[in-house]
Structure formats: C-alpha cells, structure tokens
PDB file of C-alpha atoms and ligand atoms in Angstrom:
ATOM      1  CA  MET A   1      -7.081 -32.731  24.622  1.00 48.00           C
ATOM      2  CA  LYS A   2      -7.576 -28.981  24.389  1.00 52.00           C
ATOM      3  CA  HIS A   3      -5.417 -27.051  21.892  1.00 55.00           C
ATOM      4  CA  SER A   4      -3.346 -24.271  23.449  1.00 57.00           C
ATOM      5  CA  LEU A   5      -3.143 -22.428  20.097  1.00 64.00           C
ATOM      6  CA  GLN A   6      -6.081 -20.048  19.698  1.00 68.00           C
ATOM      7  CA  LEU A   7      -7.254 -19.778  16.099  1.00 67.00           C
ATOM      8  CA  PRO A   8      -8.957 -16.493  15.150  1.00 71.00           C
ATOM      9  CA  THR A   9     -12.718 -16.788  14.783  1.00 77.00           C
ATOM     10  CA  PHE A  10     -14.319 -16.053  11.407  1.00 72.00           C
ATOM     11  CA  GLU A  11     -15.683 -12.759  12.803  1.00 73.00           C
ATOM     12  CA  LYS A  12     -12.226 -11.738  14.024  1.00 70.00           C
ATOM     13  CA  LYS A  13     -10.679 -12.566  10.636  1.00 68.00           C
ATOM     14  CA  MET A  14     -13.325 -10.514   8.811  1.00 70.00           C
ATOM     15  CA  LYS A  15     -12.738  -7.549  11.147  1.00 69.00           C
ATOM     16  CA  MET A  16      -8.976  -7.773  10.530  1.00 67.00           C
ATOM     17  CA  LEU A  17      -9.609  -7.822   6.769  1.00 69.00           C
ATOM     18  CA  THR A  18     -11.844  -4.747   6.751  1.00 79.00           C
ATOM     19  CA  ASN A  19      -9.587  -2.795   9.118  1.00 96.00           C
ATOM     20  CA  ARG A  20      -6.373  -3.086   7.128  1.00 98.00           C
ATOM     21  CA  THR A  21      -4.920  -1.634   3.982  1.00 98.00           C
ATOM     22  CA  PHE A  22      -1.578  -1.806   2.221  1.00 98.00           C
ATOM     23  CA  THR A  23       0.536   1.122   1.032  1.00 98.00           C
ATOM     24  CA  MET A  24       3.818   1.878  -0.692  1.00 98.00           C
ATOM     25  CA  ILE A  25       5.650   5.199  -0.573  1.00 99.00           C
ATOM     26  CA  LYS A  26       6.892   5.203  -4.173  1.00 98.00           C
ATOM     27  CA  PRO A  27      10.404   5.973  -5.527  1.00 98.00           C
ATOM     28  CA  ASP A  28       9.563   9.613  -6.408  1.00 98.00           C
ATOM     29  CA  ALA A  29       8.433  10.465  -2.858  1.00 98.00           C
ATOM     30  CA  VAL A  30      11.416   8.614  -1.368  1.00 98.00           C
ATOM     31  CA  LYS A  31      13.885  10.452  -3.686  1.00 98.00           C
ATOM     32  CA  ASN A  32      12.254  13.812  -2.905  1.00 98.00           C
ATOM     33  CA  GLY A  33      12.685  13.264   0.848  1.00 98.00           C
ATOM     34  CA  HIS A  34       8.986  12.868   1.724  1.00 98.00           C
ATOM     35  CA  ILE A  35       9.067   9.592   3.716  1.00 98.00           C
ATOM     36  CA  GLY A  36       8.873  11.363   7.082  1.00 98.00           C
ATOM     37  CA  ALA A  37       6.134  13.815   6.077  1.00 98.00           C
ATOM     38  CA  ILE A  38       3.998  11.079   4.498  1.00 99.00           C
ATOM     39  CA  LEU A  39       4.347   8.765   7.523  1.00 98.00           C
ATOM     40  CA  ASN A  40       3.406  11.704   9.722  1.00 98.00           C
ATOM     41  CA  ASP A  41       0.247  12.381   7.642  1.00 98.00           C
ATOM     42  CA  ILE A  42      -0.645   8.677   7.847  1.00 98.00           C
ATOM     43  CA  SER A  43      -0.157   8.638  11.612  1.00 98.00           C
ATOM     44  CA  GLU A  44      -2.059  11.921  12.161  1.00 98.00           C
ATOM     45  CA  ALA A  45      -4.971  10.453  10.188  1.00 98.00           C
ATOM     46  CA  GLY A  46      -5.222   7.683  12.793  1.00 98.00           C
ATOM     47  CA  PHE A  47      -3.597   4.739  11.030  1.00 98.00           C
ATOM     48  CA  LYS A  48      -1.507   2.295  13.054  1.00 98.00           C
ATOM     49  CA  ILE A  49       1.518   0.675  11.389  1.00 98.00           C
ATOM     50  CA  ILE A  50       1.229  -3.128  11.562  1.00 98.00           C
ATOM     51  CA  ALA A  51       4.226  -3.902   9.311  1.00 98.00           C
ATOM     52  CA  MET A  52       6.789  -1.828   7.437  1.00 98.00           C
ATOM     53  CA  LYS A  53       9.930  -2.278   5.281  1.00 98.00           C
ATOM     54  CA  TYR A  54      12.323  -0.222   3.124  1.00 98.00           C
ATOM     55  CA  ILE A  55      13.093  -2.202  -0.015  1.00 98.00           C
ATOM     56  CA  GLN A  56      13.959  -1.892  -3.724  1.00 98.00           C
ATOM     57  CA  LEU A  57      11.880  -4.159  -5.969  1.00 98.00           C
ATOM     58  CA  ASN A  58      13.361  -5.932  -8.977  1.00 98.00           C
ATOM     59  CA  LYS A  59      11.442  -6.176 -12.290  1.00 98.00           C
ATOM     60  CA  GLU A  60      10.131  -9.658 -11.549  1.00 98.00           C
ATOM     61  CA  GLN A  61       8.759  -8.625  -8.133  1.00 98.00           C
ATOM     62  CA  ALA A  62       7.190  -5.386  -9.420  1.00 98.00           C
ATOM     63  CA  GLY A  63       5.738  -7.288 -12.410  1.00 98.00           C
ATOM     64  CA  ALA A  64       4.151  -9.848 -10.066  1.00 98.00           C
ATOM     65  CA  PHE A  65       2.763  -7.154  -7.761  1.00 97.00           C
ATOM     66  CA  TYR A  66       1.191  -5.212 -10.644  1.00 97.00           C
ATOM     67  CA  ALA A  67       0.221  -8.298 -12.743  1.00 96.00           C
ATOM     68  CA  VAL A  68      -3.394  -7.078 -12.764  1.00 94.00           C
ATOM     69  CA  HIS A  69      -2.264  -4.134 -14.970  1.00 96.00           C
ATOM     70  CA  LYS A  70      -0.249  -6.300 -17.408  1.00 97.00           C
ATOM     71  CA  GLU A  71      -2.423  -5.442 -20.432  1.00 98.00           C
ATOM     72  CA  ARG A  72      -2.606  -1.711 -19.689  1.00 98.00           C
ATOM     73  CA  PRO A  73      -0.599   0.694 -21.908  1.00 98.00           C
ATOM     74  CA  PHE A  74       1.210   2.152 -18.857  1.00 97.00           C
ATOM     75  CA  TYR A  75       2.411  -1.246 -17.529  1.00 98.00           C
ATOM     76  CA  ASN A  76       6.034  -1.119 -18.783  1.00 98.00           C
ATOM     77  CA  ASP A  77       6.531   2.463 -17.570  1.00 98.00           C
ATOM     78  CA  LEU A  78       4.983   1.500 -14.238  1.00 98.00           C
ATOM     79  CA  ILE A  79       7.430  -1.399 -13.735  1.00 98.00           C
ATOM     80  CA  GLU A  80      10.374   0.765 -14.853  1.00 98.00           C
ATOM     81  CA  PHE A  81       9.374   3.483 -12.397  1.00 98.00           C
ATOM     82  CA  MET A  82       8.594   1.212  -9.429  1.00 98.00           C
ATOM     83  CA  THR A  83      12.032  -0.435  -9.731  1.00 98.00           C
ATOM     84  CA  SER A  84      13.923   2.859 -10.148  1.00 98.00           C
ATOM     85  CA  GLY A  85      14.657   3.246  -6.429  1.00 98.00           C
ATOM     86  CA  PRO A  86      13.681   2.072  -2.947  1.00 98.00           C
ATOM     87  CA  ILE A  87      10.121   2.177  -1.657  1.00 98.00           C
ATOM     88  CA  VAL A  88       8.554   1.949   1.798  1.00 99.00           C
ATOM     89  CA  ALA A  89       5.929  -0.818   2.016  1.00 99.00           C
ATOM     90  CA  ALA A  90       3.513  -0.967   4.945  1.00 99.00           C
ATOM     91  CA  ILE A  91       0.342  -2.558   6.277  1.00 98.00           C
ATOM     92  CA  LEU A  92      -1.896  -0.014   8.018  1.00 98.00           C
ATOM     93  CA  GLU A  93      -4.776  -0.510  10.430  1.00 98.00           C
ATOM     94  CA  LYS A  94      -7.815   1.682  11.087  1.00 98.00           C
ATOM     95  CA  GLU A  95     -11.579   1.180  11.029  1.00 97.00           C
ATOM     96  CA  GLY A  96     -12.614   1.350   7.347  1.00 97.00           C
ATOM     97  CA  ALA A  97      -8.917   1.405   6.370  1.00 98.00           C
ATOM     98  CA  VAL A  98      -9.176   0.941   2.580  1.00 98.00           C
ATOM     99  CA  GLU A  99     -11.744   3.684   2.035  1.00 98.00           C
ATOM    100  CA  ASP A 100     -10.244   6.145   4.537  1.00 98.00           C
ATOM    101  CA  PHE A 101      -6.748   5.679   3.158  1.00 98.00           C
ATOM    102  CA  ARG A 102      -7.912   6.315  -0.403  1.00 98.00           C
ATOM    103  CA  LYS A 103      -9.506   9.560   0.839  1.00 98.00           C
ATOM    104  CA  LEU A 104      -6.249  10.510   2.564  1.00 98.00           C
ATOM    105  CA  ILE A 105      -4.102   9.950  -0.554  1.00 98.00           C
ATOM    106  CA  GLY A 106      -6.506  11.485  -3.104  1.00 98.00           C
ATOM    107  CA  ALA A 107      -7.106  10.670  -6.786  1.00 98.00           C
ATOM    108  CA  THR A 108      -4.606   8.522  -8.755  1.00 98.00           C
ATOM    109  CA  ASP A 109      -3.792  11.543 -10.904  1.00 98.00           C
ATOM    110  CA  PRO A 110      -2.417  14.223  -8.544  1.00 98.00           C
ATOM    111  CA  ALA A 111      -3.837  16.923 -10.833  1.00 98.00           C
ATOM    112  CA  GLN A 112      -7.305  15.633  -9.822  1.00 98.00           C
ATOM    113  CA  ALA A 113      -6.455  15.089  -6.126  1.00 98.00           C
ATOM    114  CA  ASP A 114      -8.260  17.175  -3.489  1.00 98.00           C
ATOM    115  CA  GLU A 115      -6.417  19.904  -1.577  1.00 98.00           C
ATOM    116  CA  GLY A 116      -4.536  18.538   1.424  1.00 98.00           C
ATOM    117  CA  THR A 117      -4.339  14.942   0.178  1.00 98.00           C
ATOM    118  CA  ILE A 118      -0.963  13.185   0.083  1.00 98.00           C
ATOM    119  CA  ARG A 119      -0.850  13.020  -3.723  1.00 98.00           C
ATOM    120  CA  GLN A 120      -1.844  16.681  -4.067  1.00 98.00           C
ATOM    121  CA  LYS A 121       0.958  17.656  -1.665  1.00 98.00           C
ATOM    122  CA  TYR A 122       3.783  15.326  -2.715  1.00 98.00           C
ATOM    123  CA  ALA A 123       3.119  13.921  -6.219  1.00 98.00           C
ATOM    124  CA  LYS A 124       4.008  15.327  -9.630  1.00 94.00           C
ATOM    125  CA  SER A 125       2.269  13.047 -12.171  1.00 97.00           C
ATOM    126  CA  ILE A 126      -0.006  10.022 -12.553  1.00 97.00           C
ATOM    127  CA  ASP A 127       3.096   7.816 -12.943  1.00 96.00           C
ATOM    128  CA  ALA A 128       5.085   9.355 -10.117  1.00 98.00           C
ATOM    129  CA  ASN A 129       2.107   9.658  -7.762  1.00 98.00           C
ATOM    130  CA  ALA A 130       3.949   9.345  -4.415  1.00 98.00           C
ATOM    131  CA  VAL A 131       1.916   6.537  -2.848  1.00 98.00           C
ATOM    132  CA  HIS A 132      -0.027   3.379  -3.573  1.00 98.00           C
ATOM    133  CA  GLY A 133      -3.165   2.424  -1.665  1.00 98.00           C
ATOM    134  CA  SER A 134      -5.135  -0.831  -1.983  1.00 98.00           C
ATOM    135  CA  ASP A 135      -8.454  -0.493  -3.818  1.00 97.00           C
ATOM    136  CA  SER A 136     -10.381  -3.210  -1.904  1.00 97.00           C
ATOM    137  CA  ASN A 137     -10.225  -5.298   1.266  1.00 97.00           C
ATOM    138  CA  GLU A 138      -9.411  -8.366  -0.823  1.00 96.00           C
ATOM    139  CA  ASN A 139      -6.478  -6.654  -2.576  1.00 97.00           C
ATOM    140  CA  ALA A 140      -5.275  -5.181   0.731  1.00 98.00           C
ATOM    141  CA  ALA A 141      -4.885  -8.728   2.072  1.00 97.00           C
ATOM    142  CA  ILE A 142      -3.224 -10.008  -1.133  1.00 97.00           C
ATOM    143  CA  GLU A 143      -0.815  -7.054  -1.311  1.00 98.00           C
ATOM    144  CA  GLY A 144       0.088  -7.229   2.384  1.00 98.00           C
ATOM    145  CA  ASP A 145       0.791 -10.962   2.021  1.00 98.00           C
ATOM    146  CA  PHE A 146       3.029 -10.219  -0.992  1.00 98.00           C
ATOM    147  CA  PHE A 147       5.461  -8.245   1.203  1.00 98.00           C
ATOM    148  CA  PHE A 148       5.058  -9.515   4.765  1.00 98.00           C
ATOM    149  CA  SER A 149       5.105 -12.819   6.629  1.00 98.00           C
ATOM    150  CA  LYS A 150       3.087 -13.327   9.835  1.00 97.00           C
ATOM    151  CA  LEU A 151       6.274 -12.814  11.884  1.00 98.00           C
ATOM    152  CA  GLU A 152       6.749  -9.325  10.408  1.00 98.00           C
ATOM    153  CA  ARG A 153       3.346  -8.019  11.635  1.00 98.00           C
ATOM    154  CA  PHE A 154       2.866  -6.405  15.037  1.00 97.00           C
TER     155      PHE A 154
HETATM  156  P1  CMP B   1      -1.201   2.642  -8.183  1.00 62.88           P
HETATM  157  O1  CMP B   1      -2.274   2.933  -7.198  1.00 62.88           O
HETATM  158  O2  CMP B   1       0.106   2.235  -7.618  1.00 62.88           O
HETATM  159  O3  CMP B   1      -1.685   1.518  -9.211  1.00 62.88           O
HETATM  160  C1  CMP B   1      -1.197   1.425 -10.535  1.00 62.88           C
HETATM  161  C2  CMP B   1      -0.412   2.619 -10.939  1.00 62.88           C
HETATM  162  O4  CMP B   1      -0.255   2.825 -12.328  1.00 62.88           O
HETATM  163  C3  CMP B   1      -1.120   3.866 -10.469  1.00 62.88           C
HETATM  164  O5  CMP B   1      -1.007   3.952  -9.059  1.00 62.88           O
HETATM  165  C4  CMP B   1      -0.407   4.961 -11.274  1.00 62.88           C
HETATM  166  O6  CMP B   1       0.774   5.436 -10.639  1.00 62.88           O
HETATM  167  C5  CMP B   1       0.012   4.217 -12.552  1.00 62.88           C
HETATM  168  N1  CMP B   1      -0.711   4.703 -13.734  1.00 62.88           N
HETATM  169  C6  CMP B   1      -0.157   5.298 -14.792  1.00 62.88           C
HETATM  170  N2  CMP B   1      -1.093   5.632 -15.712  1.00 62.88           N
HETATM  171  C7  CMP B   1      -2.285   5.242 -15.199  1.00 62.88           C
HETATM  172  C8  CMP B   1      -3.639   5.317 -15.659  1.00 62.88           C
HETATM  173  N3  CMP B   1      -3.957   5.854 -16.843  1.00 62.88           N
HETATM  174  N4  CMP B   1      -4.619   4.816 -14.847  1.00 62.88           N
HETATM  175  C9  CMP B   1      -4.322   4.252 -13.648  1.00 62.88           C
HETATM  176  N5  CMP B   1      -3.048   4.158 -13.167  1.00 62.88           N
HETATM  177  C10 CMP B   1      -2.045   4.644 -13.919  1.00 62.88           C
END
C-alpha cells in the first residue's frame, strides 16, 4: 500500500537546513521599543518569518539555550540579562540565511559593528547587543527546535 504522507527527501531537508536561521530580539531592544524597526529591517533584507513568539525565558531555559557558553566568564551575566524581560524568538528563511543574517546584524560587539547593521543601530554593549543570530546551519536547526514545534512553523 502506498503511504499518503510525503516525507521530505534528503535534498529537500538539506535545502531547508541551509536556508534557515534562528534569531532573538533581546530584552534591551524590546525594552527600548525596537521590535517593529528590527522586524522591518529583517523583512526588508528579504527574510521570511517561518515561526515567531513573544516570550520571557526563565533561568533554566536560558541556561539550557546558552549551555555552550557555560564555562565563559560572561555566562552568569548573559543568563541574568536574557531573563530580565521578554524576547521575540523567530525562525527566518532566505537563501544563505545564517551568513546573510550575521551580515545584517553586524559584529557581536556593537562598537565593532558596521554602519547600518542592526547592532550598530539598536545595541549599546556586547551584553545588551539587541539581537541573537545563529552561527551555523547546525545551530540554527538546534536553536529553532528549542523554541518551536513543527505545528508552530508556517
Ligand atoms: P549571542 O549571539 O546571543 O551569543 C552569546 C552572547 O553572549 C553574545 O551574543 C553576547 O551578547 C554575549 N557576550 C558577552 N560577552 C561576550 C564575549 N566576550 N564574547 C562573545 N559573546 C559575549
């Protein structure tokens, strides 16, 4: 008997992986009223929103999300900051999403970020740097899965 459920081919899965990234608009940008402007920049740059939610993380959730930084000296401050207010989490789609999104947001430290990038425009410090962007296709998939179920993606 033929299955009615179509499973994505390996090629399709790989394309999905390389075309998606994950972002958070961080508590500083939310508090400073930049959600709309940042979403507009993201949209103008050609990214499509696949999933999105407005949520405040607790310490356990933020700790799990940033577990890779657990041994870094800034870890405790990072968890404190990321739980200090609501964030906007989203999965974004565009050809070459991870690389293009990192170009759009600029360097981690806003003082080093190029003119016109999101962090240069809306961020104040390396801790309060307005947005997060995945650093690889693999992490984009892991981070997106952390926040969103299949039913929450469109
Ligand atoms: P993000 O892309 O969300 O990933 C980890 C975060 O830690 C980073 O953005 C910064 O906001 C924060 N951070 C603070 N100090 C540093 C540092 N020295 N190097 C990298 N990230 C840092």
